[in-house]
Coordinates of C-alpha atoms in Angstrom, one line a residue:
M101 CA 108.4 124.4 70.3
S102 CA 105.0 121.8 70.3
T103 CA 103.9 118.8 72.6
F104 CA 103.3 115.0 71.4
T105 CA 100.9 113.1 73.4
M106 CA 102.0 109.5 75.2
L107 CA 100.0 107.3 76.3
L108 CA 101.0 104.3 79.0
P109 CA 99.1 101.6 79.0
F110 CA 96.9 102.4 81.8
G111 CA 94.5 105.3 82.0
P112 CA 94.1 108.2 82.1
Q113 CA 90.3 107.3 82.6
H114 CA 91.6 103.3 83.6
P115 CA 89.2 102.5 86.2
M116 CA 92.1 100.5 88.2
L117 CA 94.7 103.8 88.3
H118 CA 93.5 107.2 89.8
E119 CA 96.2 110.1 88.6
P120 CA 97.4 111.1 85.0
A121 CA 100.4 113.1 85.2
H122 CA 102.4 115.5 82.8
F123 CA 106.1 115.3 82.4
R124 CA 108.0 118.0 80.8
F125 CA 111.2 116.7 79.0
E126 CA 114.0 118.8 77.6
V127 CA 116.3 116.7 75.4
D128 CA 119.8 117.7 74.0
G129 CA 119.4 116.0 70.7
E130 CA 118.4 112.6 71.9
T131 CA 119.5 112.9 75.3
V132 CA 117.5 113.9 78.3
V133 CA 118.4 117.1 80.4
N134 CA 116.0 118.3 81.8
V135 CA 112.3 117.1 83.5
T136 CA 109.8 118.3 85.3
P137 CA 106.9 116.3 86.6
Y138 CA 103.3 118.2 87.0
L139 CA 101.0 116.5 89.0
N140 CA 96.7 116.4 90.6
Y141 CA 95.2 116.7 87.2
V142 CA 92.4 114.9 89.0
H143 CA 92.5 115.8 92.6
R144 CA 89.7 114.7 93.8
G145 CA 89.9 116.1 97.5
I146 CA 89.8 112.9 99.1
E147 CA 91.5 114.5 102.5
K148 CA 88.3 117.1 103.3
L149 CA 86.0 114.4 101.8
L150 CA 87.1 112.2 105.1
E151 CA 87.1 115.4 107.3
N152 CA 83.0 114.9 106.6
R153 CA 82.4 111.6 106.9
T154 CA 82.5 109.5 110.2
Y155 CA 85.4 107.1 111.0
V156 CA 83.6 104.2 109.9
Q157 CA 82.2 105.9 106.8
G158 CA 85.6 107.0 105.8
L159 CA 86.8 103.2 105.5
Y160 CA 85.8 103.3 102.5
V161 CA 86.2 107.0 101.0
A162 CA 90.2 106.0 101.8
A163 CA 89.9 102.5 100.4
R164 CA 89.0 104.6 96.4
V165 CA 92.5 106.7 97.0
C166 CA 93.7 104.0 94.3
G167 CA 92.5 100.6 92.8
I168 CA 95.3 99.1 92.8
C169 CA 96.7 99.4 96.3
N170 CA 93.5 99.9 97.3
P171 CA 94.4 97.1 100.9
S172 CA 97.2 99.3 101.7
H173 CA 94.9 102.5 101.6
T174 CA 92.6 101.1 104.2
N175 CA 95.3 99.0 106.6
A176 CA 96.6 102.6 107.0
F177 CA 93.1 104.4 107.8
V178 CA 92.7 101.8 110.2
A179 CA 95.9 101.0 112.0
A180 CA 96.0 105.3 112.1
V181 CA 92.0 105.3 113.5
E182 CA 92.8 102.6 116.1
E183 CA 96.0 104.2 117.7
A184 CA 93.6 107.4 118.2
M185 CA 91.0 105.2 119.4
G186 CA 94.2 103.3 121.1
I187 CA 92.8 99.7 120.3
E188 CA 94.4 96.5 118.7
P189 CA 93.1 93.9 116.9
P190 CA 92.6 90.2 117.6
P191 CA 95.6 88.4 116.5
R192 CA 94.4 86.2 114.4
A193 CA 93.2 89.6 112.4
K194 CA 97.0 90.7 112.1
Y195 CA 97.7 87.6 110.2
L196 CA 94.8 87.8 108.0
R197 CA 95.8 91.6 107.5
V198 CA 99.9 90.0 106.2
V199 CA 97.8 87.2 104.2
T200 CA 95.9 90.0 102.2
Q201 CA 98.6 93.2 102.1
E202 CA 101.2 90.2 100.5
I203 CA 98.6 89.0 98.2
H204 CA 97.6 92.0 96.6
R205 CA 101.4 93.3 96.8
I206 CA 101.7 90.4 94.3
Q207 CA 99.4 91.3 91.9
S208 CA 100.7 94.6 92.2
H209 CA 104.2 94.0 91.3
L210 CA 102.6 91.4 89.0
I211 CA 101.4 94.2 86.9
L212 CA 104.7 95.9 86.8
L213 CA 106.7 92.9 85.8
A214 CA 103.9 92.6 83.2
V215 CA 103.7 95.9 81.2
A216 CA 108.0 95.7 81.5
A217 CA 107.8 92.4 79.2
E218 CA 105.0 94.7 76.8
E219 CA 107.4 97.8 76.5
M220 CA 109.8 95.2 75.6
G221 CA 108.3 93.0 72.8
F222 CA 107.7 90.3 74.4
N223 CA 104.0 90.0 74.3
S224 CA 103.7 86.4 74.7
L225 CA 105.8 87.1 78.4
F226 CA 102.9 89.8 78.8
M227 CA 99.9 87.1 78.5
L228 CA 101.7 84.3 81.0
I229 CA 102.4 87.2 83.8
W230 CA 99.0 88.8 83.3
R231 CA 97.6 85.2 83.3
D232 CA 98.8 84.4 86.6
R233 CA 97.8 88.2 87.8
E234 CA 94.6 86.9 86.9
R235 CA 94.6 83.7 88.7
I236 CA 95.8 86.1 92.3
L237 CA 93.1 88.4 91.9
R238 CA 90.5 84.9 92.1
L239 CA 92.3 84.2 94.7
I240 CA 92.3 87.6 96.5
E241 CA 87.8 87.1 95.4
A242 CA 88.1 84.2 97.8
I243 CA 89.6 86.2 100.2
T244 CA 88.3 89.0 100.7
G245 CA 85.0 89.2 98.0
G246 CA 86.1 91.7 95.9
R247 CA 88.4 91.6 92.7
V248 CA 89.2 95.5 92.8
M249 CA 87.8 96.6 95.9
Q250 CA 87.7 95.1 99.1
S251 CA 87.6 97.0 102.2
Y252 CA 89.0 94.0 103.6
D253 CA 90.3 95.7 106.9
R254 CA 87.7 97.0 109.2
I255 CA 88.4 99.3 112.7
G256 CA 88.8 96.3 115.1
G257 CA 90.1 93.3 112.6
V258 CA 89.1 92.7 109.3
Y259 CA 85.3 91.4 108.1
R260 CA 85.6 88.0 106.3
D261 CA 87.7 84.8 108.2
I262 CA 89.7 82.4 105.8
N263 CA 88.1 79.0 106.6
D264 CA 91.0 75.1 106.5
I265 CA 89.9 74.6 102.9
L266 CA 90.5 78.2 101.5
A267 CA 93.8 77.7 102.8
E268 CA 94.8 74.9 101.3
R269 CA 93.4 76.7 98.2
V270 CA 95.3 79.4 98.7
I271 CA 99.0 77.6 99.4
K272 CA 98.9 75.0 97.1
E273 CA 98.4 77.8 94.2
L274 CA 101.0 79.8 95.6
S275 CA 103.3 77.0 95.5
E276 CA 102.5 76.8 91.6
M277 CA 103.3 80.2 91.0
R278 CA 106.4 80.3 92.8
N279 CA 108.0 77.9 89.6
R280 CA 106.7 80.2 87.6
V281 CA 107.8 82.9 89.0
I282 CA 111.3 81.4 88.9
Q283 CA 110.9 81.1 85.7
Y284 CA 110.2 84.7 84.8
R285 CA 113.5 85.3 87.3
K286 CA 115.3 83.7 84.7
V287 CA 113.6 85.2 81.7
F288 CA 114.6 89.5 82.9
S289 CA 118.0 88.2 84.4
E290 CA 119.1 86.1 81.5
D291 CA 117.8 87.6 78.2
P292 CA 120.5 89.2 76.1
I293 CA 117.1 91.6 75.0
V294 CA 115.9 92.5 78.4
R295 CA 119.5 93.0 79.9
R296 CA 120.4 95.7 76.7
R297 CA 117.4 97.5 77.8
T298 CA 117.4 97.5 81.6
V299 CA 121.3 97.1 82.5
D300 CA 122.6 100.0 83.3
V301 CA 119.9 102.6 82.4
G302 CA 118.4 105.1 84.8
V303 CA 121.2 104.7 87.4
L304 CA 120.8 106.4 90.3
K305 CA 123.4 106.4 93.3
T306 CA 122.0 105.4 96.4
A307 CA 122.7 108.6 98.1
E308 CA 120.5 110.4 95.6
M309 CA 117.9 108.4 95.6
V310 CA 118.3 109.0 99.5
R311 CA 118.2 113.0 99.0
L312 CA 115.2 112.6 96.8
G313 CA 113.3 110.3 98.8
G314 CA 112.8 107.2 97.3
V315 CA 110.9 104.8 99.0
G316 CA 109.6 101.4 98.6
P317 CA 111.3 98.9 95.7
F318 CA 112.3 101.8 93.8
A319 CA 114.4 102.9 96.3
R320 CA 115.6 99.8 97.6
A321 CA 116.9 98.5 94.6
S322 CA 119.7 101.6 94.9
A323 CA 120.6 100.5 98.4
V324 CA 118.4 101.6 100.5
D325 CA 117.9 99.4 103.2
Y326 CA 114.2 100.9 104.5
D327 CA 111.1 99.0 104.4
V328 CA 108.4 99.7 106.9
R329 CA 107.6 96.6 108.0
R330 CA 110.6 95.3 109.5
D331 CA 111.5 99.2 110.7
H332 CA 108.6 100.0 112.1
R333 CA 106.9 97.7 114.5
S334 CA 103.1 98.0 114.2
N335 CA 100.6 96.1 116.7
H336 CA 97.8 96.3 113.7
V337 CA 99.7 94.2 111.9
A338 CA 101.8 90.8 112.6
Y339 CA 104.9 91.8 110.3
D340 CA 107.2 91.4 113.5
E341 CA 105.9 87.4 113.5
V342 CA 106.0 86.3 110.4
P343 CA 110.0 86.0 109.2
F344 CA 111.1 88.2 105.7
N345 CA 113.9 89.2 104.4
V346 CA 114.4 92.7 102.9
I347 CA 115.2 92.8 99.5
T348 CA 117.5 95.2 98.0
R349 CA 120.3 95.6 95.1
E350 CA 123.3 97.1 93.9
E351 CA 122.7 97.8 90.7
C352 CA 120.4 100.7 91.3
D353 CA 119.0 101.0 87.1
V354 CA 116.3 99.6 85.8
W355 CA 117.4 96.0 85.8
A356 CA 117.6 95.6 89.9
R357 CA 114.4 97.0 90.0
L358 CA 112.4 94.5 87.7
I359 CA 114.1 91.9 89.4
A360 CA 113.9 93.3 93.3
R361 CA 110.0 93.2 92.5
V362 CA 110.3 89.3 91.1
D363 CA 112.4 88.6 94.1
E364 CA 110.0 90.2 96.5
T365 CA 107.0 88.1 94.6
L366 CA 108.5 84.9 96.2
E367 CA 109.2 86.4 99.6
C368 CA 105.7 87.9 99.4
I369 CA 104.8 83.8 98.1
N370 CA 106.8 82.7 101.0
M371 CA 104.9 85.4 104.1
I372 CA 101.7 84.3 103.1
E373 CA 102.2 80.7 103.6
Y374 CA 103.7 80.6 107.1
A375 CA 101.1 83.0 107.6
L376 CA 98.4 80.4 107.0
K377 CA 100.1 77.8 108.5
H378 CA 100.7 79.2 111.4
M379 CA 97.6 81.7 112.0
P380 CA 95.9 81.3 115.9
S381 CA 92.4 80.8 116.0
G382 CA 90.1 83.3 117.9
A383 CA 88.5 86.4 116.6
I384 CA 88.6 88.2 113.5
R385 CA 87.3 91.4 115.0
Y386 CA 86.3 93.3 118.4
R387 CA 83.9 95.7 119.2
A388 CA 85.5 99.4 118.3
P389 CA 84.3 102.6 119.3
R390 CA 82.4 104.4 116.6
A391 CA 84.6 107.9 117.7
A392 CA 87.7 108.3 119.1
P393 CA 88.5 110.9 121.4
K394 CA 88.5 114.6 120.8
G395 CA 92.3 115.5 120.2
A396 CA 92.8 112.4 119.8
E397 CA 95.7 111.2 117.2
G398 CA 97.0 108.1 115.4
I399 CA 99.5 107.5 112.5
G400 CA 99.4 104.2 110.0
R401 CA 102.2 103.7 108.1
V402 CA 102.0 100.8 105.8
E403 CA 104.5 99.1 103.1
A404 CA 102.4 99.3 100.4
P405 CA 103.9 97.8 96.7
R406 CA 104.9 101.1 95.9
G407 CA 106.5 102.0 98.9
E408 CA 105.6 103.7 102.3
L409 CA 102.1 105.2 102.9
V410 CA 101.1 106.8 105.7
H411 CA 97.4 108.1 107.5
H412 CA 98.1 110.6 109.6
T413 CA 94.1 111.4 112.0
I414 CA 93.2 113.9 114.1
S415 CA 90.1 113.0 116.1
D416 CA 87.5 116.1 116.9
G417 CA 84.9 112.8 119.2
Q418 CA 82.8 112.7 116.1
R419 CA 85.3 112.0 112.9
P420 CA 88.7 113.6 111.7
Y421 CA 89.4 117.2 112.1
R422 CA 92.4 116.7 110.0
H423 CA 93.1 113.3 108.0
R424 CA 96.9 113.6 105.8
I425 CA 97.9 111.0 102.9
R426 CA 101.1 110.4 101.6
T427 CA 101.3 108.4 99.2
P428 CA 104.6 106.3 98.2
S429 CA 104.2 107.7 94.2
F430 CA 104.6 111.3 95.3
A431 CA 107.9 110.8 97.4
N432 CA 109.1 108.3 94.0
V433 CA 108.5 111.5 91.5
F434 CA 111.2 113.6 91.9
P435 CA 113.7 110.7 91.7
A436 CA 112.0 109.2 89.4
A437 CA 112.3 112.3 87.0
K438 CA 115.9 112.4 87.9
A439 CA 116.6 109.4 87.2
H440 CA 115.7 110.0 83.1
I441 CA 118.9 112.8 82.6
G442 CA 121.6 111.9 80.8
Y443 CA 119.5 108.9 79.2
S444 CA 117.8 108.8 75.8
I445 CA 114.4 109.0 74.6
A446 CA 114.4 105.2 73.5
D447 CA 114.9 104.7 77.2
I448 CA 112.0 106.7 78.8
P449 CA 109.6 103.9 78.9
M450 CA 111.7 101.8 80.7
I451 CA 112.2 104.2 82.8
Y452 CA 108.9 105.3 83.7
V453 CA 107.7 102.0 84.2
S454 CA 110.2 100.8 86.5
W455 CA 109.7 102.7 88.7
D456 CA 106.0 101.9 88.9
P457 CA 103.6 104.6 89.4
C458 CA 100.7 104.4 91.0
F459 CA 98.7 107.3 88.5
S460 CA 97.2 106.5 85.5
C461 CA 98.8 108.0 83.2
L462 CA 101.6 109.8 81.8
A463 CA 99.2 112.4 80.3
R464 CA 101.6 114.4 78.3
V465 CA 105.0 114.4 77.3
T466 CA 106.5 117.9 76.1
L467 CA 109.7 117.4 74.3
V468 CA 112.3 119.9 74.2
D469 CA 115.3 120.6 71.6
I470 CA 117.2 123.0 73.8
R471 CA 119.5 123.6 70.7
S472 CA 116.5 123.7 68.1
G473 CA 114.1 124.6 69.8
T474 CA 112.0 121.8 67.9
A475 CA 109.9 118.9 68.8
K476 CA 108.4 115.9 67.1
V477 CA 104.8 115.5 67.2
I478 CA 104.2 111.7 67.9
S479 CA 102.1 108.8 69.8
G480 CA 103.0 106.4 73.3
E481 CA 102.9 103.7 70.4
E482 CA 105.6 105.4 68.3
L483 CA 107.5 106.6 70.7
R484 CA 107.5 102.8 72.0
R485 CA 108.7 101.1 68.3
E486 CA 111.4 103.6 68.3
A487 CA 112.8 102.3 71.5
R488 CA 112.6 99.0 70.5
R489 CA 113.8 99.6 66.9
R490 CA 116.9 101.4 68.2
W491 CA 117.9 99.2 70.7
E492 CA 117.8 96.3 68.0
K493 CA 120.7 98.2 65.8

């Protein structure tokens, strides 16, 4: 019995991602019969760090839980702290938070779609989508001042406003991007190679997804009609004032997960345009206390790009007595493992990519043939080539 290492495009020391993982696949010939995930390879003690920082200092620690979706962590952290303090941000700040949350959702979904294209051998499509993500990152930098780490949300509001000139630029560029995303949707929907690699692959039915606790687009692609933005009203962001549709799919397979994210990207563009055109005037930040009262408690729920993210804080009067974080990738790891069972080794790359994990890579994969006990050592690139070769037969 031996192991082989498969490296996916991000990690394990990729600066934008944060958590490698080990998946053990048991296979019968070419069919996966069991998957065991091993997590916490780079546990950094973020929660303990927060307990030794003030709430103002903790804001920057929370942002570094994840490089891709750090705005979601700062938003959830700030919402929890604001609830503990009993304050709300100004109306304009609530709209600005919608803009930044949704534009980051776009760049995150574009990562997934680009990586999926690359895994299927569509290198040109990969580069086109990556080019659009770069344009989004430039807009993010113009809005927040940072490409990767921003800490844009502050306790009591946000730290930077959007003027009319920048708002017009964002609307113009997103309007142009909408047309390109529609073309990407056509490729993912109609291309025969894409459909062969994704349709009826990695199926996880609604009941099983609910039982295993899946969240986000991964769950909504299995017809789980749940979205924190709609189903949990928040006084800290203006989702109740910005109209949007929750995207769900009935197919429950890899194809549905990709299309769900394409459609969510289009929905995000609509939401940003609405928020910028209907944004109220006024302050962007209220002066907030430096600490919450002793024993005060707050919960911040955010629909991060990968699903429901929760920050729960309890104050000791100066800093968090306890701060707990539940990330969406942790909720999704077990339904994702289940989605591999019954499918070929050649399907592993696309099933893995489709749930869009937020740890840096699949650090190691162990394949064990339950009949012979033998294993084959190959690299991640060799696995991708083998997957393409088998699907091209």
